Coordinates of C-alpha atoms and ligand atoms in Angstrom, one line a residue:
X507 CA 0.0 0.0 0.0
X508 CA 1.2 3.4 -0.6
X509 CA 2.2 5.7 2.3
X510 CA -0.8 8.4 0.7
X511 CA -3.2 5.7 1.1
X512 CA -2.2 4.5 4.3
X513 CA -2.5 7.9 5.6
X514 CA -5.8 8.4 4.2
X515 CA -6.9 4.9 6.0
X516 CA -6.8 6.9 9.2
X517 CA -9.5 9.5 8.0
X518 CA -11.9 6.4 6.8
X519 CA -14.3 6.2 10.7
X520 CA -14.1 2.7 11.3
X521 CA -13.5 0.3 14.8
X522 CA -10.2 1.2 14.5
X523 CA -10.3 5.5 14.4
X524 CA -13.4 6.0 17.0
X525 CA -10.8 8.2 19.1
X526 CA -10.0 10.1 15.6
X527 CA -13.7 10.0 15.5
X528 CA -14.2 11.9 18.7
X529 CA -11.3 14.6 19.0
X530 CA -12.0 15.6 15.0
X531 CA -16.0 15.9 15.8
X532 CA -15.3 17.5 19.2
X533 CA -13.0 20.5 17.8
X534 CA -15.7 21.1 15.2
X535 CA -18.6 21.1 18.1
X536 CA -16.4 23.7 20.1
X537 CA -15.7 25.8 16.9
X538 CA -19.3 26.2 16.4
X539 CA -19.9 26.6 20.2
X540 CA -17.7 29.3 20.4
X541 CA -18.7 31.2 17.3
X542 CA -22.6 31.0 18.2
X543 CA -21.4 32.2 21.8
X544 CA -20.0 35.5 20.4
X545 CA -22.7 35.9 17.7
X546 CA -24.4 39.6 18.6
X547 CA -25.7 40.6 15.0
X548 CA -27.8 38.1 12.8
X549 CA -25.5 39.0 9.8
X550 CA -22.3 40.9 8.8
X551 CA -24.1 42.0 5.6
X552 CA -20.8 41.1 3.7
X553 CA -20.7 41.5 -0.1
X554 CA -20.1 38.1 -2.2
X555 CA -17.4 40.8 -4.1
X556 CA -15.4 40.7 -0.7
X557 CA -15.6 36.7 -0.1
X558 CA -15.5 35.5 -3.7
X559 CA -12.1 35.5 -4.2
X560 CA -11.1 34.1 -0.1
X561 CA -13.1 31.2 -1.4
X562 CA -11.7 31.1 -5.0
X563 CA -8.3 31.4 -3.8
X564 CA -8.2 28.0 -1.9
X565 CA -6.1 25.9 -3.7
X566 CA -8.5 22.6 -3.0
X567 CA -5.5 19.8 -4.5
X568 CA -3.3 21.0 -2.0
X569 CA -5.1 20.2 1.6
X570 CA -4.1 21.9 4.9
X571 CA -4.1 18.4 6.4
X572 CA -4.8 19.5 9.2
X573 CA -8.1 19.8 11.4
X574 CA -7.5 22.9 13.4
X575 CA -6.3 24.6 9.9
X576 CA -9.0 23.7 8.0
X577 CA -11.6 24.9 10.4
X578 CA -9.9 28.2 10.5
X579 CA -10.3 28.5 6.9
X580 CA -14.0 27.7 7.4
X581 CA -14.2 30.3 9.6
X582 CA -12.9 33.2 6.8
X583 CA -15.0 31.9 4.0
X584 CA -18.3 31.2 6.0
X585 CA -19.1 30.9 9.5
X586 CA -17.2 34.6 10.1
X587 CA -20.1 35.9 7.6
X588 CA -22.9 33.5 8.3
X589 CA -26.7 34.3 8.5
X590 CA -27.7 33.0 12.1
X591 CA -31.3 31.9 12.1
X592 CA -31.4 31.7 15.9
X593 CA -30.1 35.7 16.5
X594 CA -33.7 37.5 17.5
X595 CA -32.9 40.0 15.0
X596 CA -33.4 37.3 12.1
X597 CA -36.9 38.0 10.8
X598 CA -36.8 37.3 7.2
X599 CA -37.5 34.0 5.3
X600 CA -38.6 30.6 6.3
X601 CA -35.9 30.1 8.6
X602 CA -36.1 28.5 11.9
X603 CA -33.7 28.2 14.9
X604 CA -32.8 24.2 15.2
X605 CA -33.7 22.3 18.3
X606 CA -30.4 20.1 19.9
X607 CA -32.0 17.3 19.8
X608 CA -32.4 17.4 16.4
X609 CA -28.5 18.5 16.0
X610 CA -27.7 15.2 18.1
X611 CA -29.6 13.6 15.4
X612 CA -27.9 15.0 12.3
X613 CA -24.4 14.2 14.3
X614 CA -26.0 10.4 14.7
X615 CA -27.3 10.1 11.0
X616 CA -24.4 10.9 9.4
X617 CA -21.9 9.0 10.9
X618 CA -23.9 5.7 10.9
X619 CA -25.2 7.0 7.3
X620 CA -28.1 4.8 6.9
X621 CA -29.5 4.7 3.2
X622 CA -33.4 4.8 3.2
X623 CA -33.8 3.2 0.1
X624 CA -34.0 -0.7 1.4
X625 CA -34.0 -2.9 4.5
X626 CA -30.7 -4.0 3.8
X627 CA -29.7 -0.4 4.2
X628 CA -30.9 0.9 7.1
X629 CA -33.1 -1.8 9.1
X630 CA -34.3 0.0 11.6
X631 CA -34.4 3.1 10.2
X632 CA -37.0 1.9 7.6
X633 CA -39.7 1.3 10.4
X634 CA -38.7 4.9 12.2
X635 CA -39.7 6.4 9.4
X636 CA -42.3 4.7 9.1
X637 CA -43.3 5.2 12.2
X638 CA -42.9 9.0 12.1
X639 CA -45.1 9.4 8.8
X640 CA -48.0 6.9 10.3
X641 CA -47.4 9.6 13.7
X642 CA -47.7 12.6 10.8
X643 CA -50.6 11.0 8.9
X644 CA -52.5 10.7 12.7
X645 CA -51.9 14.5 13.8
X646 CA -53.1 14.9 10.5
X647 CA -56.1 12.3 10.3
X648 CA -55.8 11.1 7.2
X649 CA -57.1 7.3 8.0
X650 CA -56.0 3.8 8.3
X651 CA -55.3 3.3 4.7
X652 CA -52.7 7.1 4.9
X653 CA -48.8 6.5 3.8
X654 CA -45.7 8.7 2.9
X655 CA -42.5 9.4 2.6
X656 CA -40.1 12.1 3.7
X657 CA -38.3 14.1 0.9
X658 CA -35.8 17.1 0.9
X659 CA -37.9 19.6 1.4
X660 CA -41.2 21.4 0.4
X661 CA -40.5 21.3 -3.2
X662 CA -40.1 17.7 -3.5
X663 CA -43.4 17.0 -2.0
X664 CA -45.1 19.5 -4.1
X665 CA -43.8 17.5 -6.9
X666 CA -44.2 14.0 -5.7
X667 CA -48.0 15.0 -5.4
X668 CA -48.4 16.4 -8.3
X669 CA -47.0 13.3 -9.8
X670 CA -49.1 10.8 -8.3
X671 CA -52.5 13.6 -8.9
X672 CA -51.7 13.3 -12.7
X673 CA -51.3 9.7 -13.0
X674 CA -54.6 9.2 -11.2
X675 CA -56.1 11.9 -13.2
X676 CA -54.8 10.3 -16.3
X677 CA -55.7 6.9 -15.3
X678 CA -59.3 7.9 -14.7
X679 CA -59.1 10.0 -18.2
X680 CA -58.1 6.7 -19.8
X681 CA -60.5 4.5 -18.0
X682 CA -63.3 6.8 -19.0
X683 CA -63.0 7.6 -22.8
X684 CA -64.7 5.5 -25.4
X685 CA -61.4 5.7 -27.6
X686 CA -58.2 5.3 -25.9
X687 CA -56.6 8.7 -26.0
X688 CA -52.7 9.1 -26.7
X689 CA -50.9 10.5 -23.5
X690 CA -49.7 14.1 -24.7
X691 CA -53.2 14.5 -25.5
X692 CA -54.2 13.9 -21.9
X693 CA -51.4 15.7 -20.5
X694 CA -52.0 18.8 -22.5
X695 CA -55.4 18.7 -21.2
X696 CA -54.3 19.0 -17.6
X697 CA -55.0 21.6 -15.2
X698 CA -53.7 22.5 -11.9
X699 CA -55.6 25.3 -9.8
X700 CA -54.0 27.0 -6.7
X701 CA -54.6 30.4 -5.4
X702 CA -52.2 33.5 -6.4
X703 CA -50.3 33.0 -3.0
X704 CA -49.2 29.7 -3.6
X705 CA -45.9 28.3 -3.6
X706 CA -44.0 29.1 -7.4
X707 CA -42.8 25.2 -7.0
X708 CA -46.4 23.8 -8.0
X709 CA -45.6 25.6 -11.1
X710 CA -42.0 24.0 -11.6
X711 CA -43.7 21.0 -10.8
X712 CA -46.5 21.0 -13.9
X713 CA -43.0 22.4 -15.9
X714 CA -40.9 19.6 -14.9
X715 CA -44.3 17.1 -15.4
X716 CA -44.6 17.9 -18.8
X717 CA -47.9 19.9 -18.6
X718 CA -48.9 22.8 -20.9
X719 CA -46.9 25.9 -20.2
X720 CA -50.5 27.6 -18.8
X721 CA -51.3 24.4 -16.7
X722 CA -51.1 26.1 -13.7
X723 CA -54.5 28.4 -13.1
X724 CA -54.4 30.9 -10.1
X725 CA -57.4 32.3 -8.5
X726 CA -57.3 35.2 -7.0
X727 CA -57.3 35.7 -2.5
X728 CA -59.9 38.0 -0.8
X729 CA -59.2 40.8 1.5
X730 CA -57.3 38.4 4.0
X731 CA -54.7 36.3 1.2
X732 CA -56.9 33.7 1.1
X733 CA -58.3 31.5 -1.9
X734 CA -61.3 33.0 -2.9
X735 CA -63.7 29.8 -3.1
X736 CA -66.0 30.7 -5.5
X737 CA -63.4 31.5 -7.8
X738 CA -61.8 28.3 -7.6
X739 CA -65.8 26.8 -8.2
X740 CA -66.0 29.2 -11.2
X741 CA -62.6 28.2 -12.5
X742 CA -63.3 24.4 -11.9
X743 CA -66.6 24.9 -14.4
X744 CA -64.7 26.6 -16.5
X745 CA -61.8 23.7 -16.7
X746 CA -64.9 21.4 -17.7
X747 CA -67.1 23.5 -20.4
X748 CA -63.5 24.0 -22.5
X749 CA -62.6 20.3 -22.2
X750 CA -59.7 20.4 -19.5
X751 CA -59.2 18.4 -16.4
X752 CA -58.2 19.9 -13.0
X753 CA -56.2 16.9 -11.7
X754 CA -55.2 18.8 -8.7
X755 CA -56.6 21.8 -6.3
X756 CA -53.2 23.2 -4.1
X757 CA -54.9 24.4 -1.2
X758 CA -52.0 26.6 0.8
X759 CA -52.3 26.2 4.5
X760 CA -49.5 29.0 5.8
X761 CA -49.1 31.0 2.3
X762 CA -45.2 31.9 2.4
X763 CA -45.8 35.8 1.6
X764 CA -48.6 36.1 4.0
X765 CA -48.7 33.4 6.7
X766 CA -52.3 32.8 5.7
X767 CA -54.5 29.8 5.4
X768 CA -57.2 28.5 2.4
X769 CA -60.8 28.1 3.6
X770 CA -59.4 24.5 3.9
X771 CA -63.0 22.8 4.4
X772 CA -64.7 25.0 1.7
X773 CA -62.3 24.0 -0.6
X774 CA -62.3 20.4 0.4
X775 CA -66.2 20.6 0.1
X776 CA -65.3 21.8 -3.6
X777 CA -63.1 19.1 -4.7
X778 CA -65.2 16.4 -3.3
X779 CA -68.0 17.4 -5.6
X780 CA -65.8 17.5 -8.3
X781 CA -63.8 14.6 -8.1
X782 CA -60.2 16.6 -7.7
X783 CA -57.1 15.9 -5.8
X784 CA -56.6 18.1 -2.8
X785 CA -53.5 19.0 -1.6
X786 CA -52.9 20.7 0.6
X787 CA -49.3 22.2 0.6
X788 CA -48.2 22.8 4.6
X789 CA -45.0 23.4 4.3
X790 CA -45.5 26.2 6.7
X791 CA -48.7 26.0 8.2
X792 CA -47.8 21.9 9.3
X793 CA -46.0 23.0 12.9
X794 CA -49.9 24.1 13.8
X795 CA -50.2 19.8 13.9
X796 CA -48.6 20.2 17.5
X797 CA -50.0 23.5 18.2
X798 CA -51.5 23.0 22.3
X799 CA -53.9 25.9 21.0
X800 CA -54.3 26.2 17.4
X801 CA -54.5 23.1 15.6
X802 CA -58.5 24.0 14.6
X803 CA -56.7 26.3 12.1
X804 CA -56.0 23.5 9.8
X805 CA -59.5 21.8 10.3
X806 CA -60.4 19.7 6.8
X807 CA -57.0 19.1 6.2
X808 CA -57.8 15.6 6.9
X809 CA -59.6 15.7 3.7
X810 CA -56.7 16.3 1.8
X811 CA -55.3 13.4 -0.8
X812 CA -51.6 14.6 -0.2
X813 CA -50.0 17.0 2.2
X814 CA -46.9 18.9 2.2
X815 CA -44.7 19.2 5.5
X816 CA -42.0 20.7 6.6
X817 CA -40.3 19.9 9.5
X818 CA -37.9 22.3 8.3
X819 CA -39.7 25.2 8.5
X820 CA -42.1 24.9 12.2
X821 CA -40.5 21.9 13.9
X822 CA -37.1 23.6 14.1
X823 CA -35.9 21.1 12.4
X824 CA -32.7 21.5 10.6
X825 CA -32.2 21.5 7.0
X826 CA -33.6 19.0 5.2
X827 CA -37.1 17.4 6.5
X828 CA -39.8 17.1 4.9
X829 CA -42.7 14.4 3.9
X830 CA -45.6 14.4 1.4
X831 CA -48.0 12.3 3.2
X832 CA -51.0 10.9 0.9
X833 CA -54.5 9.5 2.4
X834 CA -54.5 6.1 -0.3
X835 CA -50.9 4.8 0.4
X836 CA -51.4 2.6 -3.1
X837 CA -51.1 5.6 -4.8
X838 CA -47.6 6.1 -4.1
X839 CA -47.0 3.5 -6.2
X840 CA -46.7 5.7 -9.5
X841 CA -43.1 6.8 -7.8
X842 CA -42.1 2.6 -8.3
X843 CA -39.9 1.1 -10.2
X844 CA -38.2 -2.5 -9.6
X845 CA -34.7 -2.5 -10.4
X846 CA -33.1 -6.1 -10.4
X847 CA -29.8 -4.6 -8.2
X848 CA -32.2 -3.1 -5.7
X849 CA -35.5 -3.7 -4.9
X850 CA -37.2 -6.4 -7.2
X851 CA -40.7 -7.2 -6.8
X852 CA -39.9 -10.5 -5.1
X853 CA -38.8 -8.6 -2.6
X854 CA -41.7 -7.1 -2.3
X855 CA -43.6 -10.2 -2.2
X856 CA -41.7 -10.9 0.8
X857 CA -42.9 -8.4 2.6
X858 CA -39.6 -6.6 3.2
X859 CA -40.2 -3.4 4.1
X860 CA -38.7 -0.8 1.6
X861 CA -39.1 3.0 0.9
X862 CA -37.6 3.6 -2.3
X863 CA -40.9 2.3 -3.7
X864 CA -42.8 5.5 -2.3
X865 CA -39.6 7.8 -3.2
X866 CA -37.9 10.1 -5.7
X867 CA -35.1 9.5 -4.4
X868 CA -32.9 6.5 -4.2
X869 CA -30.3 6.8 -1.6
X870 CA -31.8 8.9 0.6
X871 CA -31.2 10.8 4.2
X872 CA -32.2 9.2 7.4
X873 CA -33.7 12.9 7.8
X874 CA -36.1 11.4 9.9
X875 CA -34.3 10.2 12.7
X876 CA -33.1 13.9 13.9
X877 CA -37.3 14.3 14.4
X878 CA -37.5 10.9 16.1
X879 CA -35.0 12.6 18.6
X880 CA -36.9 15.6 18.9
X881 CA -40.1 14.1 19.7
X882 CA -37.7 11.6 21.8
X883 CA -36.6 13.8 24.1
X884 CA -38.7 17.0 24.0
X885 CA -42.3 15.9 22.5
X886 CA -44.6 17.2 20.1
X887 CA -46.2 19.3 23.0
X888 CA -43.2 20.9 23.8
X889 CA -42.5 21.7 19.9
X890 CA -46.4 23.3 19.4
X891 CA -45.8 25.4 22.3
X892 CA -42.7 27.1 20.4
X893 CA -44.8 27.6 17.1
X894 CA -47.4 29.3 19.5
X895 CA -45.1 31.3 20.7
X896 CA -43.9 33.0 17.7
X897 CA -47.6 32.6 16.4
X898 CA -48.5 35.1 19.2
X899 CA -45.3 37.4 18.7
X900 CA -46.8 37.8 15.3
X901 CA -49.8 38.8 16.4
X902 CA -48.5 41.7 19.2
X903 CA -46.2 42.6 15.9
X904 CA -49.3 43.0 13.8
X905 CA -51.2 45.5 16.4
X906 CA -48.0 47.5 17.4
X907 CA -47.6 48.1 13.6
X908 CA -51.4 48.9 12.8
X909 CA -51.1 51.4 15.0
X910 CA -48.5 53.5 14.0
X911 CA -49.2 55.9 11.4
X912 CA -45.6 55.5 10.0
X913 CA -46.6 52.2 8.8
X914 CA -49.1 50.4 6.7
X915 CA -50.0 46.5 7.2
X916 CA -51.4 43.5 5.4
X917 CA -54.1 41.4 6.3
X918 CA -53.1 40.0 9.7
X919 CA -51.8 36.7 9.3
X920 CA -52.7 33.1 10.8
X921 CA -49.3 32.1 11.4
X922 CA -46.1 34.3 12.0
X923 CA -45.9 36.5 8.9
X924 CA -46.0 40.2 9.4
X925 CA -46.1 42.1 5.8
X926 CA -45.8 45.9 6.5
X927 CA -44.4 48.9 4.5
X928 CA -43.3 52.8 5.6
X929 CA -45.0 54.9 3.9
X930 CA -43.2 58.5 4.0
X931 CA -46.4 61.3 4.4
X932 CA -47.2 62.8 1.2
X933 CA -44.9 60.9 -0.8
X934 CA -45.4 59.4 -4.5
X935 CA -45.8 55.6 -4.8
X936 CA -42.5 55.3 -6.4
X937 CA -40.7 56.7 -3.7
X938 CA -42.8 54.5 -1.0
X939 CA -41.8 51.6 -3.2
X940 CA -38.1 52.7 -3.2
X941 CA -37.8 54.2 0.6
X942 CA -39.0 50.3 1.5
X943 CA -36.2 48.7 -0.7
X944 CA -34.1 50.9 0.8
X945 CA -34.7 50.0 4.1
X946 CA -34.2 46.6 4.2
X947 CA -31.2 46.8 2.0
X948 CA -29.6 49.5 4.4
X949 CA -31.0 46.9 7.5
X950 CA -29.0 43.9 5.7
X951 CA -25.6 46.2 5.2
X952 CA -25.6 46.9 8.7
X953 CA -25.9 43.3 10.1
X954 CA -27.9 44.6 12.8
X955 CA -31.2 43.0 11.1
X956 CA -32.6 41.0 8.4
X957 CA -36.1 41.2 7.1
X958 CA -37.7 40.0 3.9
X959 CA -39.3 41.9 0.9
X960 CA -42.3 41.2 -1.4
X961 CA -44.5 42.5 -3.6
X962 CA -48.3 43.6 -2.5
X963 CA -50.3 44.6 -5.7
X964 CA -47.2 45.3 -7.6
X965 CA -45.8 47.1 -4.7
X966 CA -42.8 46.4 -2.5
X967 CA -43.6 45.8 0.8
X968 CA -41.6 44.3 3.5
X969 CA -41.7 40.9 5.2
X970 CA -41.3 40.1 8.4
X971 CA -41.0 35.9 9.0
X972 CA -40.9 35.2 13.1
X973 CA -40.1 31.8 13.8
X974 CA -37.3 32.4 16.2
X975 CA -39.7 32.0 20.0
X976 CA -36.5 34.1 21.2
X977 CA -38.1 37.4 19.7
X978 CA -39.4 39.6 22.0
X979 CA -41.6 42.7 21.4
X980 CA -39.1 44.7 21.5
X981 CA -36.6 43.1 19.4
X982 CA -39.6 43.7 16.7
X983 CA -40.0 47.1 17.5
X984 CA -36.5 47.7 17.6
X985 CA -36.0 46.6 13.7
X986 CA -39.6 48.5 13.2
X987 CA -37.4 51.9 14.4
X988 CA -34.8 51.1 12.4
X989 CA -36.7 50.4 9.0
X990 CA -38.0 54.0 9.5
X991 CA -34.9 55.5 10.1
X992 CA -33.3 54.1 7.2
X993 CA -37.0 54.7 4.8
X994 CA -37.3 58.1 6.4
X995 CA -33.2 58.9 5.5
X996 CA -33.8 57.5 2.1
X997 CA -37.2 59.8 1.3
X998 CA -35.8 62.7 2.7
X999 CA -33.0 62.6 0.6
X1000 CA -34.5 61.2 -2.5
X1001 CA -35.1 64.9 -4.4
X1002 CA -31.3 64.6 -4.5
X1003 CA -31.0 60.5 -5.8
X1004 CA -31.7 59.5 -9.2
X1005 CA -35.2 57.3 -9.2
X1006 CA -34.4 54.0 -10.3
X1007 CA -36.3 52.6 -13.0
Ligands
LIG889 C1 -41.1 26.9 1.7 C2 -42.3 26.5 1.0 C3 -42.2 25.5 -0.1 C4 -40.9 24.9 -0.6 O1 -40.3 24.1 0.4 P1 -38.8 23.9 0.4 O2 -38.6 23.0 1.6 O3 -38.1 25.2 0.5 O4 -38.4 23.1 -0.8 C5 -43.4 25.1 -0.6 N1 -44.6 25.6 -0.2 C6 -44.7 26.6 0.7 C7 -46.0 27.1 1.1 C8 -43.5 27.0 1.3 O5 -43.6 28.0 2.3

């Protein structure tokens, strides 16, 4: 054996290297203790211009070889600069502070590195997760015949529904006409109707599922973001007079820009008169399933065919975790395929448990056993009462904000979304539109906060996201002081700036 190789034999973790194992892992622990520890700003607001070439300049043929080295490195290029979800301050996207138990589960999951795909990959694992998606489907009531699968995130779900929604909607399409039609003509046919909150990943879904470029129909939200119901009625009956098939209604339970929920029972009321696929995409919304006080806000979810969750989002759960969980667990079978290396149907047969039949993905994450350790050691309770939390900050936001006649609010949301804008007296919308860009670009330079943007009407508005239950009040109105400072500075002097655009 070569002297490279036998060097590199005492990276590989083995029986023989557990006290490699333990120092390496350890020094990496105490680097990231030690950075969190001094962490007093949720950002530095550094420029990629100023780290682009720290990371381009690493020469990565010639290693440091060294563990101390390398995580000094790490430091410069990243961790120095990194976004902290869990600084109070952070109040922009999706983001959530992690629980530790959860952490002690990604350390786990990695170093035993299970493979979900078969038994003879993960034993145990297998009927964890299964466990945790049959523990999902419940919270969610979805019924005895209810199955799943987790995926990498929201996006994956979305698309794993919509996957098995057309190939029941094209089965039934099939079994129905006289003639048998060719597929593209079905496909083309297709419709998928969500409201204009929803998610922009049902629509890369119908791309990447070969529908027509205008498959995806959005109807429009009333006064409070949510789907308007007799639109999506009206828009159904329109589907059916031109000769098109809705395969699928996306209900939204936690919109992304506004933290709102569908009319989930209205709409299910809907789709079971119409034969449709419901899913309901809780990506967001799904941390109200532990909620002590607010899990009536996803009443007639259970009536869903497929839900989206992610654990990433409101069970402080670390990047990624996610399941699409469907109420007819046969259905799942569209995502099949026997390969003769893997998992051939005798298999099957056997009854040997297997989730690449139900997946996307072949080698796959034990993602799920970081929320096994969660639920392990703190319980769901204990999880719903942080979602509250931050549910409720959202709601004190919301009221300090309506009040103050700096500011101008969005509809109030059900989960922890706050959508605000300054609005400078007297000033023309483009300058209210630019005064609000302004701010939050000014916020993020400084470090001192970040908030999110989006558009209202057309309009810029600004985002705030609260899922850290270590914001207080006062953080809130803190970053509310500063976004008029910064809107107020930028109005004031905007005579003398150019307008853009
Ligand atoms: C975040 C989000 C998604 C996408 O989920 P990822 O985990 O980011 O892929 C889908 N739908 C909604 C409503 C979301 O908020």
């Amino acid at each position: 054996m070569s002297s490279t190789a036998s060097a590199a034999r005492a990276h590989l973790f083995h029986t023989g290297s557990v006290e490699r194992y333990r120092d390496v892992l350890t020094r990496g622990v105490e680097r990231v203790a030690r950075r969190v520890a001094e962490v007093d700003r949720p950002g530095t607001g550094v420029r990629p211009e100023a780290l682009a070439p720290l990371v381009g300049g690493i020469d990565l043929d010639r290693p440091l070889g060294d563990t101390d080295a390398a995580l000094d490195e790490l430091h410069d290029v990243w961790l120095r600069d990194a976004v902290w979800f869990h600084h109070p301050r952070y109040l922009a996207h999706l983001n959530c502070p992690v629980v530790i138990p959860a952490l002690l589960g990604e350390a786990v999951l990695s170093a035993v590195n299970s493979s979900l795909d078969t038994w003879d990959q993960s034993v145990g694992a297998t009927l964890m997760e299964r466990r945790l998606i049959d523990w999902t489907a419940g919270r969610i009531g979805l019924g005895a015949t209810a199955d799943g699968v987790f995926t990498s995130g929201g996006t994956q779900s979305n698309l794993q529904a919509m996957l098995l929604a057309r190939e029941e909607a094209y089965r039934r399409e099939v079994g129905a006409a006289a003639v048998r039609p060719a597929r593209p003509e079905v496909l083309a046919r297709l419709r998928v109707v969500t409201s204009t909150a929803g998610h922009f990943s049902v629509q890369k879904a119908a791309k990447l599922l070969g529908l027509a470029a205008d498959a995806v129909l959005t109807v429009p939200t009333d006064a409070g973001r949510r789907m308007r119901t007799d639109e999506l009625a009206r828009t159904i009956d329109r589907c059916r007079r031109d000769g098109q098939v809705v395969m699928a209604v996306v209900a939204t339970a936690g919109t992304t820009d506004f933290g709102t929920i569908d009319p989930l029972p209205e709409i299910a009321d809907i789709c079971t008169a119409a034969g449709v696929w419901l899913h309901v995409d809780a990506a967001y919304g799904c941390g109200l399933l532990v909620s002590p006080t607010r899990r009536h806000l996803l009443d007639g979810i259970e009536r869903a065919a497929s839900v989206t969750v992610d654990y990433h989002k409101s069970f402080f759960q670390p990047v990624s975790s996610s399941a699409l969980l469907v109420r007819d667990g046969r259905t799942l079978r569209h995502a099949t395929w026997h390969a003769d290396y893997l998992n051939p149907a005798r298999a099957a047969e056997q009854g040997i448990p297997n989730q690449v039949d139900k997946s996307l993905q072949t080698t796959r994450r034990f993602d799920a056993g970081k929320l096994w350790l969660t639920l392990r050691i703190m319980g769901p309770d204990a999880i719903g009462a942080l979602f509250d939390r931050v549910v409720d900050l959202a709601a004190d936001a919301w009221r300090h904000l309506d009040a103050d006649p700096r500011f101008e609010v969005a509809a109030p949301a059900q989960l922890s979304t706050v959508v605000f804008r300054y609005v400078p007296p007297d000033a023309p919308p483009y300058l209210v539109d630019e005064a609000n860009l302004h701010a939050r670009e000014a916020l993020a330079a400084s470090g001192a906060a970040l908030v999110a943007g989006t558009k209202v009407d057309g309009a810029h508005w600004l985002k705030l996201t609260l899922l850290n239950p270590e914001t207080t009040v006062d953080d809130v109105l803190a970053v509310r002081d500063l976004v008029a400072e910064h809107a107020a500075w930028y109005a004031r002097h905007a005579t003398s700036l150019a307008p853009v655009g």
